[in-house]
Amino acid sequence: MRRYTRDLYDVVLPDETGMSCGFMSVGFVELACDRDRLDYYRRVAAFNRHCGVDVREITKEEVEERCPFVMTSDVLAGFYVATDGRANPTDATMAFIKGARMNGVEVVQGISVDGVTASETGIGGAPPRVTGVITSSGETVRANTVANCAGMWARQLGERCGVSVPNQAAEHYYVITEPIDGVDPNWPVVEDSSRCLYVRPEGGGLMLGLFETEGASWNVDRIPEEGFHFGQIEPDLDRMGPYLVEAMKRVPIAEDAGIKSFFCGPESFTPDGDPIVGESSELRNYYVAAGMNSVGILTGGGVGKVLARWIKDGRAPHDVDVTGIDATRFAGYQSNPRYRRDRAGETLANTYMVHYPDMQHQTCRGGRRSALHDRLALQNAYFRDVSGWESPSWYAPISPEHGGIGDDYPPAELVARRQSFGREDWFSHWSEEHCACRDGVALFDMSFMSKFAVMGRDAGKLLNRLSTANVDGCVGVITYTQWLNELGRMEADLTVMKIDEGHFLVVATDTQHNQVATRLRRHLWDGGDGRRFEASILDVTGAYCQINLQGPKSRELLQELTSHDLSNHAFPFRKVAEIDLGYARVICARITYVGELGFELYVPVESAIHVYDLIVEIGMRDHGLRHAGLRALGSLRHEKGYRDYGHDMDNTDTILEVGLGFTCDFNKPAGFIGMEAVIDQKCTIAASGGLRKRLAQVLVKDAEPLLHHGEVLWRDGNRVCEVRSASYGHTLGGAVGLCMLETREDEGPIDKSYVGDGVWSIEIGKDLYPCTVSLRPLYDPTGQRVKA
């Protein structure tokens, strides 16, 4: 998006309109002034080079040569992009307006939009559609599509029609100095995140912009709508003084110059620091492009292009991964005033933080907790934010004598205090949890998973229409399936349990909660001939605590707690049944996400503590039960090559490319959405001799380096792709990840010979390491352990 925006300002708009956007290709330099930032920027630079951005690491002497206004005594290196630059926002806006008018758009200024009109909700909850906009003049303009690009006002505008847009304004500061002799307007833009600073020439002097480590939200209750379109906020000099002092140390020539302007203005930030783009879940044909997180000038053109294609096609562009920016990704509570107040300042602060692999939000914590939370805290869990849920990432040891946290057994929060891109202090704890699951039995609290009860006469028909697999077969079966769009591209990855005739439980990841709920609601009206499916949908995420018992000893442990026969014959892989467990009745599914024998228990929350206590008492006493967190889950699933939607597969992929074609049932009477596209893809693949794009595993041969994601894979000296997701394979003995291989026309299909004939390496920071690439799971490729 940023590359497109740059080209738009530099070439496209000036050529089409004859108007300059004020773009100056002055270059950009990022300073690395400590070891962690050097490691971080080297990783980012390698990924950017793969994306076609020529980032060069330069010495501090080269930094001083290009940026003579910068103090470089503590600079370890700079990262230089010669083709980057800056545009004039006013000039760019006027060029956009002229270009729009040249293409038949009517641009009306001096008027505001007060709200939108929409069709009434249909019988049974059919989603309403936007029908127009209401202006401040009282006029209603009919429209089939509306795009809310109202910046920091987007939330308030959305609220008027029930659309959630959880962006929030925060204070942003910059200083413009008086003119300084010798300032060259062609000096590069410089960023120094260690001092929360960016610098560029401005008006004969310098602009010093600040992204402080503790930001401040602004006007949480209501952003002024009249008279503040280009307003300023009274600066907080006491709070910002120390940041300004540090900035002056980096740019000494600014210390002796007078301050022409100390500006504070509002910028819009989102809960996760990414923009909000796409169609809303609440109102059909109501699109959003807001929450630019202070980089609207940098990304606005690219976001606009994505949104235009989304509107034109009625679905997200198939060649743009939108999973991280999709407007439906947020939950309703993230629009709460207190949440926005606390999180917006942190999002601003994170702009210039080192983004460590395990970086966690510190604000807005504790709002969603599993029923087991207090029990897990006693086990010394280190909790991470999982879509607002507090979920264990790993566990620090507890005292074997006192059964708790003591002097020699510090709390997990203390163990996690030091962050790095290498082995962190809890690496050995993570490894032990991983190995306990491979060799014995581990307990995972997965209560954050999204769960929906779908019930009614047509519940099976609705789910079968959405699902690639046949999910409406025998009662008591759990089915792994995908949901696709009409182009055969991925939309969701989930499991469906048939509890009884007309009663199903749909389970998806936490990050897909709103997308799955929205898709279910919208397709209720696809019953054929305008008929609604006779089915109801109920979000039961909070009604069940999900406890996963995984590992070769999981059956042995669970069988001791129930009278239900769990033998391989009576309870085979993919079996689902309600079983007794102590004084409780729980739904038990034999399924795994770690590649071992395992069971998922869906426990009513009122029985969760009772069931947990029974499992832990017997498990720890007799079966070596170990608590395990999401770090172990990630490393286990990466060794097995299990996929995770939104990380290693997304809306740009087809089901065949990600290796999940086995979930497709082409013989279902009503088929499934996207089936025709998948059939066409199969024919194309057969005609061309095989897949030209394919998900594969990668294993670093050297046991020392770590993968996180974004590292670049090389074959025979050429860049191939980036690592989409990664972890450390404690069983395999090295870092392991998933990559989407893609070949050129002259290279042929991706098959065993393509993989076997290549010399593979992976770029981690500034070094290349030999690696193994595999199209089959590197751990237990035949799946024998799962079905033991």
PDB file of C-alpha atoms in Angstrom, residues 124-127 280-283 452 462 466 513-526 532 537:
ATOM      1  CA  GLY A 124     -35.397 -13.358  11.195  1.00  0.00           C
ATOM      2  CA  GLY A 125     -32.607 -10.795  11.319  1.00  0.00           C
ATOM      3  CA  ALA A 126     -31.710 -10.300   7.658  1.00  0.00           C
ATOM      4  CA  PRO A 127     -28.920  -7.712   7.673  1.00  0.00           C
ATOM      5  CA  SER A 280     -18.932  -3.426   8.226  1.00  0.00           C
ATOM      6  CA  SER A 281     -20.520  -6.474   9.833  1.00  0.00           C
ATOM      7  CA  GLU A 282     -23.560  -4.530  11.030  1.00  0.00           C
ATOM      8  CA  LEU A 283     -24.750  -2.885   7.790  1.00  0.00           C
ATOM      9  CA  PHE A 452     -21.531 -20.931  17.969  1.00  0.00           C
ATOM     10  CA  LEU A 462     -26.914 -23.941   6.082  1.00  0.00           C
ATOM     11  CA  LEU A 466     -20.952 -22.784   3.741  1.00  0.00           C
ATOM     12  CA  HIS A 513     -15.185 -14.534  15.801  1.00  0.00           C
ATOM     13  CA  ASN A 514     -16.944 -11.649  14.064  1.00  0.00           C
ATOM     14  CA  GLN A 515     -16.217 -12.907  10.562  1.00  0.00           C
ATOM     15  CA  VAL A 516     -17.776 -16.307  11.298  1.00  0.00           C
ATOM     16  CA  ALA A 517     -20.774 -14.755  13.048  1.00  0.00           C
ATOM     17  CA  THR A 518     -21.310 -12.294  10.200  1.00  0.00           C
ATOM     18  CA  ARG A 519     -21.052 -14.972   7.518  1.00  0.00           C
ATOM     19  CA  LEU A 520     -23.530 -17.205   9.353  1.00  0.00           C
ATOM     20  CA  ARG A 521     -26.045 -14.368   9.689  1.00  0.00           C
ATOM     21  CA  ARG A 522     -25.751 -13.224   6.096  1.00  0.00           C
ATOM     22  CA  HIS A 523     -26.114 -16.677   4.597  1.00  0.00           C
ATOM     23  CA  LEU A 524     -29.234 -17.456   6.588  1.00  0.00           C
ATOM     24  CA  TRP A 525     -31.046 -15.999   3.579  1.00  0.00           C
ATOM     25  CA  ASP A 526     -29.423 -18.315   1.030  1.00  0.00           C
ATOM     26  CA  ARG A 532     -34.552 -18.269   4.646  1.00  0.00           C
ATOM     27  CA  ILE A 537     -27.471 -18.943  15.604  1.00  0.00           C
TER      28      ILE A 537
END
